[in-house]
PDB file of C-alpha atoms in Angstrom:
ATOM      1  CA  UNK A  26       0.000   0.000   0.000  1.00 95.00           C
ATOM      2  CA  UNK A  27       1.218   3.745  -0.727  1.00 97.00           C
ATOM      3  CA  UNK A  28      -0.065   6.046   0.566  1.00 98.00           C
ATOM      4  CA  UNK A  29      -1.666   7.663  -2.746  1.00 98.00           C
ATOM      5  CA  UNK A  30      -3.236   4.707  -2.985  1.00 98.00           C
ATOM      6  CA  UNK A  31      -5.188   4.899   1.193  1.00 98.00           C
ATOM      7  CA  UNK A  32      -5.941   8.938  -0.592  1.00 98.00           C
ATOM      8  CA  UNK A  33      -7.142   7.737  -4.051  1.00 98.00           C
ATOM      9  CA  UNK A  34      -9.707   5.729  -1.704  1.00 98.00           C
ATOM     10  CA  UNK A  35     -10.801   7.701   0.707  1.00 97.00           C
ATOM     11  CA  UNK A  36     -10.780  10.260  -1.305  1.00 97.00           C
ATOM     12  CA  UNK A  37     -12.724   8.911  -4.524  1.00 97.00           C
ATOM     13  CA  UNK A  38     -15.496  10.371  -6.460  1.00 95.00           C
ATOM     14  CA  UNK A  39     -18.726   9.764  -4.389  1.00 93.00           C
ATOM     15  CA  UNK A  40     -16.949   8.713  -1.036  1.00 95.00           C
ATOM     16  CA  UNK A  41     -17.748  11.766   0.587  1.00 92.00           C
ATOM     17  CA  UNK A  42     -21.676  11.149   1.229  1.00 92.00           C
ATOM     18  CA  UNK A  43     -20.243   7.208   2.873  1.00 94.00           C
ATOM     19  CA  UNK A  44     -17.972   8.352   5.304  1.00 94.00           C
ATOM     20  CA  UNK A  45     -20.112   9.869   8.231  1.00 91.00           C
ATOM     21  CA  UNK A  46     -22.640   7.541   7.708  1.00 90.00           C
ATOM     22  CA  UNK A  47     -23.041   4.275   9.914  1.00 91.00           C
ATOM     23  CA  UNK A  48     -23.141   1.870   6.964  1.00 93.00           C
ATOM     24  CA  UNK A  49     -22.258  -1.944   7.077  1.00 95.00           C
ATOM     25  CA  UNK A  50     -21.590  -2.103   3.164  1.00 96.00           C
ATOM     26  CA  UNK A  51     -19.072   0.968   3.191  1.00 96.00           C
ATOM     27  CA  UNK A  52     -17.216  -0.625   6.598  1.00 96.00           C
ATOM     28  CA  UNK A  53     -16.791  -3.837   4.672  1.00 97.00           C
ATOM     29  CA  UNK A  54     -15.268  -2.254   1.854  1.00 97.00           C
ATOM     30  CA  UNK A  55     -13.410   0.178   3.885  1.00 97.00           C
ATOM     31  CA  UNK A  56     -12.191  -3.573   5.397  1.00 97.00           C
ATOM     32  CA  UNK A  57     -11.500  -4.570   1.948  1.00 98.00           C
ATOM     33  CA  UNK A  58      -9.335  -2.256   0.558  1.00 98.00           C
ATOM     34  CA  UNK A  59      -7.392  -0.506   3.817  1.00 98.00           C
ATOM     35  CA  UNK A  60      -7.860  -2.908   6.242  1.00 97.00           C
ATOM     36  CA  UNK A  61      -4.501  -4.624   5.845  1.00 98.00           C
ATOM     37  CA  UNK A  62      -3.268  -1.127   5.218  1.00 98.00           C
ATOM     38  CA  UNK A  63      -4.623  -0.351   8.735  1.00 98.00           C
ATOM     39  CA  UNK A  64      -2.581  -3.347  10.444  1.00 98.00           C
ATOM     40  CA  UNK A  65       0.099  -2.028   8.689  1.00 98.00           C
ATOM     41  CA  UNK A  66       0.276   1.496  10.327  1.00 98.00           C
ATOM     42  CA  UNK A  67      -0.795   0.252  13.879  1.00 98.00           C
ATOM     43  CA  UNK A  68       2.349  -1.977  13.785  1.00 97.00           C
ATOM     44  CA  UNK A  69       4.466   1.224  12.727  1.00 96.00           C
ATOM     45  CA  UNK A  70       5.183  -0.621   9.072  1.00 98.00           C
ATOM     46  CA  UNK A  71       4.645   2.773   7.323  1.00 98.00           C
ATOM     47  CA  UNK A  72       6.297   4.715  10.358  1.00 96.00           C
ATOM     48  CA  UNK A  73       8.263   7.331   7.435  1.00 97.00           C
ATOM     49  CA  UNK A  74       4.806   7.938   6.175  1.00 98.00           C
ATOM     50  CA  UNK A  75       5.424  10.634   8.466  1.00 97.00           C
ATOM     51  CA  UNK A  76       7.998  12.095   6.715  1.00 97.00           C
ATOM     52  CA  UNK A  77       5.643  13.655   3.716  1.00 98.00           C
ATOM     53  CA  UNK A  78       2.573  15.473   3.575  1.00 98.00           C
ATOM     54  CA  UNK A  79       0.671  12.464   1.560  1.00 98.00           C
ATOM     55  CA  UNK A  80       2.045  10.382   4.545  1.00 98.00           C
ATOM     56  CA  UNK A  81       0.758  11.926   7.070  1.00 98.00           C
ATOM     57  CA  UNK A  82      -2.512  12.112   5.616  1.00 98.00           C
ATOM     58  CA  UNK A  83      -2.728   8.866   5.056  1.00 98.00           C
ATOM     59  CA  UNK A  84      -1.597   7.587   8.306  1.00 98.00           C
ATOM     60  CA  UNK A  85      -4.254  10.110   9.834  1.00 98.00           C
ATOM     61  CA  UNK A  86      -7.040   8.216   7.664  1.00 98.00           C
ATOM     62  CA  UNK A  87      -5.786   4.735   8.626  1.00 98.00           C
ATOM     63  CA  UNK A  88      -4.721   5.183  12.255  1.00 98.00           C
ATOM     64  CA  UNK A  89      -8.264   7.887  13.060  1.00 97.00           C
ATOM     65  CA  UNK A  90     -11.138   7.152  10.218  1.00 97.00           C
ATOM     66  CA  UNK A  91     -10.203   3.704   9.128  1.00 97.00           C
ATOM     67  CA  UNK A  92     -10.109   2.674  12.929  1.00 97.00           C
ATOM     68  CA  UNK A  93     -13.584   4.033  13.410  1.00 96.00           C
ATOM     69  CA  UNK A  94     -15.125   2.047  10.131  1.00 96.00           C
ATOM     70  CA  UNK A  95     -13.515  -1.495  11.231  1.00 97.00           C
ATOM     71  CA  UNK A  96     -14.475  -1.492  14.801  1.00 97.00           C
ATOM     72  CA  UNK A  97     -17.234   0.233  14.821  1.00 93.00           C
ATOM     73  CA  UNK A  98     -19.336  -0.224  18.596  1.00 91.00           C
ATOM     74  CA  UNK A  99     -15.823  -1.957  19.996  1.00 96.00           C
ATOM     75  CA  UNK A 100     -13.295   0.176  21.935  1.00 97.00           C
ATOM     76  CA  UNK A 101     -10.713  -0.539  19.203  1.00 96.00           C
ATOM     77  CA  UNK A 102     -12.336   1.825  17.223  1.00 96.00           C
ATOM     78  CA  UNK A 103     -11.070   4.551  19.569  1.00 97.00           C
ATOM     79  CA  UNK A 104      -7.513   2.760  20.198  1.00 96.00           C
ATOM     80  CA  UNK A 105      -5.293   4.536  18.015  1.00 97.00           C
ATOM     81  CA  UNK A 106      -6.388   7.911  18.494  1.00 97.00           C
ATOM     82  CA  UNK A 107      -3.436   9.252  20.330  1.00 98.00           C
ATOM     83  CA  UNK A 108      -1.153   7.911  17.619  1.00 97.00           C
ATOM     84  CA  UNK A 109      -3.088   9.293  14.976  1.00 98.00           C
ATOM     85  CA  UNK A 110      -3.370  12.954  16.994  1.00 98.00           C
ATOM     86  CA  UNK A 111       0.862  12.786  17.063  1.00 98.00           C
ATOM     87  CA  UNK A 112       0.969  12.199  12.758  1.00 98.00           C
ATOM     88  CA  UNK A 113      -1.906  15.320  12.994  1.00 98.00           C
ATOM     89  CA  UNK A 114       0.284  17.168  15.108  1.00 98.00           C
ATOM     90  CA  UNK A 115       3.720  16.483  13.058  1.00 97.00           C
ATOM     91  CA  UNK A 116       1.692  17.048   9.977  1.00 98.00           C
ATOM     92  CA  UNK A 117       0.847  20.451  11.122  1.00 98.00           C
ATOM     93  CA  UNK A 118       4.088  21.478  12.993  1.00 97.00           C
ATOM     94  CA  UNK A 119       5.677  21.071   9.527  1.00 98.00           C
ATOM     95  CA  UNK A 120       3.081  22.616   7.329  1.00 97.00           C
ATOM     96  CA  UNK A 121       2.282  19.507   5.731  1.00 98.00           C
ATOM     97  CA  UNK A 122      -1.840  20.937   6.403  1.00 96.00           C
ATOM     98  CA  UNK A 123      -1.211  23.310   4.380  1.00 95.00           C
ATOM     99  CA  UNK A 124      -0.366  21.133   0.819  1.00 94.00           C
ATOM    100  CA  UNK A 125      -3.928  20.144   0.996  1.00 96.00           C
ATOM    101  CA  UNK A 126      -7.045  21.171   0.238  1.00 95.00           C
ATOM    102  CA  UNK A 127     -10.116  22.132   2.740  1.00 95.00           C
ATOM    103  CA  UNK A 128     -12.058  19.157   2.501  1.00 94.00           C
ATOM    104  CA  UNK A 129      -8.099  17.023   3.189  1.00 96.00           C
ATOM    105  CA  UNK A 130      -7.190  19.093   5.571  1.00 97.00           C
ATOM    106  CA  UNK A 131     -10.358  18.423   7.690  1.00 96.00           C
ATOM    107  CA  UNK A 132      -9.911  14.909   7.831  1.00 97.00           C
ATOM    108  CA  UNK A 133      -6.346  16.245   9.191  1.00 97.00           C
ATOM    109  CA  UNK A 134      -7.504  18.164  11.936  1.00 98.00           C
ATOM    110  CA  UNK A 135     -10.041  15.497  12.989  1.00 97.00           C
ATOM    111  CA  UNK A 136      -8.506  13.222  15.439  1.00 98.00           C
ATOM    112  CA  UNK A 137      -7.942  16.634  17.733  1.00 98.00           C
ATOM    113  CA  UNK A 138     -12.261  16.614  17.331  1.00 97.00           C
ATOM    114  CA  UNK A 139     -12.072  13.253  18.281  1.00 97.00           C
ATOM    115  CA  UNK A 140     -10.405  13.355  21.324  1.00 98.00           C
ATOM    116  CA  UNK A 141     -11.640  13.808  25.070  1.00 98.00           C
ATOM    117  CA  UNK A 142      -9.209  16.482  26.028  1.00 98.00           C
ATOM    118  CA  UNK A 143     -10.136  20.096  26.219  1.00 98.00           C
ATOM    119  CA  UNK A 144      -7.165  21.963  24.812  1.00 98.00           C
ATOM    120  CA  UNK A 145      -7.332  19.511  21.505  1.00 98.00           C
ATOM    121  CA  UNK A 146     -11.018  20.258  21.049  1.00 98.00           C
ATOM    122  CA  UNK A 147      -9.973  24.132  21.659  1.00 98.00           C
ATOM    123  CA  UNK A 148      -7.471  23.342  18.495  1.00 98.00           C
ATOM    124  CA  UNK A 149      -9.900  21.920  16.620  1.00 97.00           C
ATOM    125  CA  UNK A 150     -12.275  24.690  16.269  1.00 97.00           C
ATOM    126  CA  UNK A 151      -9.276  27.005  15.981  1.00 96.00           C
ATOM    127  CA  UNK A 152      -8.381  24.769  12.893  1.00 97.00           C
ATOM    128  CA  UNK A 153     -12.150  23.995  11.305  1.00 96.00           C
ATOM    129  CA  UNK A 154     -12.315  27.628  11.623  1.00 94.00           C
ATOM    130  CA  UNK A 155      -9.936  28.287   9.241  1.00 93.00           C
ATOM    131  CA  UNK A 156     -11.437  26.128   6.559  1.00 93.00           C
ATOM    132  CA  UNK A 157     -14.639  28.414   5.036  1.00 87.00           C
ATOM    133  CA  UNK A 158     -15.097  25.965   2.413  1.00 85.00           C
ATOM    134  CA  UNK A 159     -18.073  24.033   4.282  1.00 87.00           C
ATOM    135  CA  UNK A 160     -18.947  26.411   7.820  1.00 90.00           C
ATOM    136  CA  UNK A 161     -20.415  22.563   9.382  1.00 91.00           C
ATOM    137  CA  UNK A 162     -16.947  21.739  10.120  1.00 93.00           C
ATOM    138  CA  UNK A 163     -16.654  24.496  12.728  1.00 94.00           C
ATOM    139  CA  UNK A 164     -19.998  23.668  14.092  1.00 95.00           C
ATOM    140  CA  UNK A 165     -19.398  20.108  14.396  1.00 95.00           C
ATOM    141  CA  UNK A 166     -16.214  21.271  15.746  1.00 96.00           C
ATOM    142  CA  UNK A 167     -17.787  23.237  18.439  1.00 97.00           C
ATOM    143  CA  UNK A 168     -20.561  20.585  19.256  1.00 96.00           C
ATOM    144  CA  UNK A 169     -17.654  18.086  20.230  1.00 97.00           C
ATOM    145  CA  UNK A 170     -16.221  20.568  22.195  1.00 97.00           C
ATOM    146  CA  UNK A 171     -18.957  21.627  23.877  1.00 97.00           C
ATOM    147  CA  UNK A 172     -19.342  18.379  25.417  1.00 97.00           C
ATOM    148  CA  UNK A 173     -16.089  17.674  26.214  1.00 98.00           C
ATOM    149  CA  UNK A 174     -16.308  20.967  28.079  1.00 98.00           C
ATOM    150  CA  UNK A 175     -19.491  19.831  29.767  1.00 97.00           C
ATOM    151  CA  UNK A 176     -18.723  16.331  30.439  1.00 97.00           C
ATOM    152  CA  UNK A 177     -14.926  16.064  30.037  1.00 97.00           C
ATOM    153  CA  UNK A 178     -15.413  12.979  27.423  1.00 98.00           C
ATOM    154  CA  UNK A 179     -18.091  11.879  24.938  1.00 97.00           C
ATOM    155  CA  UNK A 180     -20.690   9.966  26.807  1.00 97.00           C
ATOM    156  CA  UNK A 181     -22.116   8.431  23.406  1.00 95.00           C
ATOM    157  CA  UNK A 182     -18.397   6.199  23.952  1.00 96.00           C
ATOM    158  CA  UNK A 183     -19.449   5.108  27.482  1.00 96.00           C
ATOM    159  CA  UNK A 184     -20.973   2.009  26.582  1.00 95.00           C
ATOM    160  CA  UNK A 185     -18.772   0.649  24.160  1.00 94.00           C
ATOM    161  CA  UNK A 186     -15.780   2.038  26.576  1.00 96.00           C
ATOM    162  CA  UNK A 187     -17.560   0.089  29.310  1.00 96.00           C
ATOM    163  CA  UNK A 188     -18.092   3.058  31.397  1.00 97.00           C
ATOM    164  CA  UNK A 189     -20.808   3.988  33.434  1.00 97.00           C
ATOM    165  CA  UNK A 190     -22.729   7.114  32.441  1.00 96.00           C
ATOM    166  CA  UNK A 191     -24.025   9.679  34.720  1.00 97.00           C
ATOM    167  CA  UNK A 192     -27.746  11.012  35.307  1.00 97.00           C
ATOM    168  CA  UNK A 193     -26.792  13.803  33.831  1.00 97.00           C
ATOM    169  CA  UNK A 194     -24.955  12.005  30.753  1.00 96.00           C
ATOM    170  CA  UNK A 195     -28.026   9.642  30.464  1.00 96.00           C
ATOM    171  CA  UNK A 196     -30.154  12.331  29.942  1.00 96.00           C
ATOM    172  CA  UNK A 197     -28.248  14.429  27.866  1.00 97.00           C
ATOM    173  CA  UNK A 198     -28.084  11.239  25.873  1.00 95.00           C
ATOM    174  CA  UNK A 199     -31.647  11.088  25.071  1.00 94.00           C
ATOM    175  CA  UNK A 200     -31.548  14.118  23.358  1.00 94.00           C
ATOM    176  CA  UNK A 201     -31.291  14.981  19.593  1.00 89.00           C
ATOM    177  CA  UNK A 202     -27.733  15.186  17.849  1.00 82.00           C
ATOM    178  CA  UNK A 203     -26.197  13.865  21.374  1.00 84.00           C
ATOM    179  CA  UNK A 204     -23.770  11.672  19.195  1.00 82.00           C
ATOM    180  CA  UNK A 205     -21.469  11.122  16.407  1.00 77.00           C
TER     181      UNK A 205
END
């Protein structure tokens, strides 16, 4: 696998309605084609990925995205995330963000949305907010921090994480657009 090959993927002509949508058919082709890939990066295989913009990109996708479509309800969905926030951070530190275009670099910026720590959601929206191609990536940015700041982690996880949810989590839970 190259990584122009993970990009040519995820990044394919009518991909972009599939991949925020819970969808058994696109997470067994997502298995398909970068699962292997996805073994690959956990194990540090494609560790100079990092040295390149493409590389980091692609590492991002595999290690943050591709996590989240293969193990989808199961904590290993959420078991790379630090890993993938490092590549996200390199990526940025050397300007790699800025090769790319919007829609690229907010799959970049997305495993600092991801995370349960405040100052990473505070980068995220500081990062969405630069992209004015589509303003929903600053508001989903903000909804995800907005609960981290009220809860200090995304009860929607607790569950599959095996944690136990407060009242107040329970009932913000029954409310619309509570999770991602």
């Amino acid at each position: 696998m190259t990584p122009q090959a993970v990009l040519a993927f995820w990044f394919a002509e009518g991909m972009e309605a599939r991949w925020f949508v819970k969808d058994e058919t696109f997470d067994a082709e997502v298995r398909a084609v970068l699962g292997a890939a996805h073994g690959q990066a956990v194990a540090g295989v494609y560790s100079k990925w990092q040295d390149s913009a493409e590389g980091c990109l692609s590492l991002v996708l595999l290690l943050d995205q591709v996590s989240r479509n293969l193990y989808r309800d199961d904590p290993r969905a959420f078991a790379n995330d630090p890993h993938a926030r490092a590549v996200a951070c390199r990526a940025i530190d050397c300007g790699f963000d800025l090769a790319f275009n919007q829609q690229q670099r907010c799959f970049l910026y997305l495993p600092f949305e991801h995370s349960e720590d405040l100052a990473d959601q505070e980068r995220c929206v500081d990062l969405m907010g630069a992209l004015d191609a589509d303003p929903s990536w600053r508001d989903y940015a903000v909804q995800h921090r907005d609960i981290i700041a009220r809860f200090g982690r995304f009860p929607h996880r607790n569950r599959c994480l095996g944690r136990d949810s407060s009242p107040e989590e329970i009932a913000f839970l029954e409310t619309p657009n509570s999770s991602f």
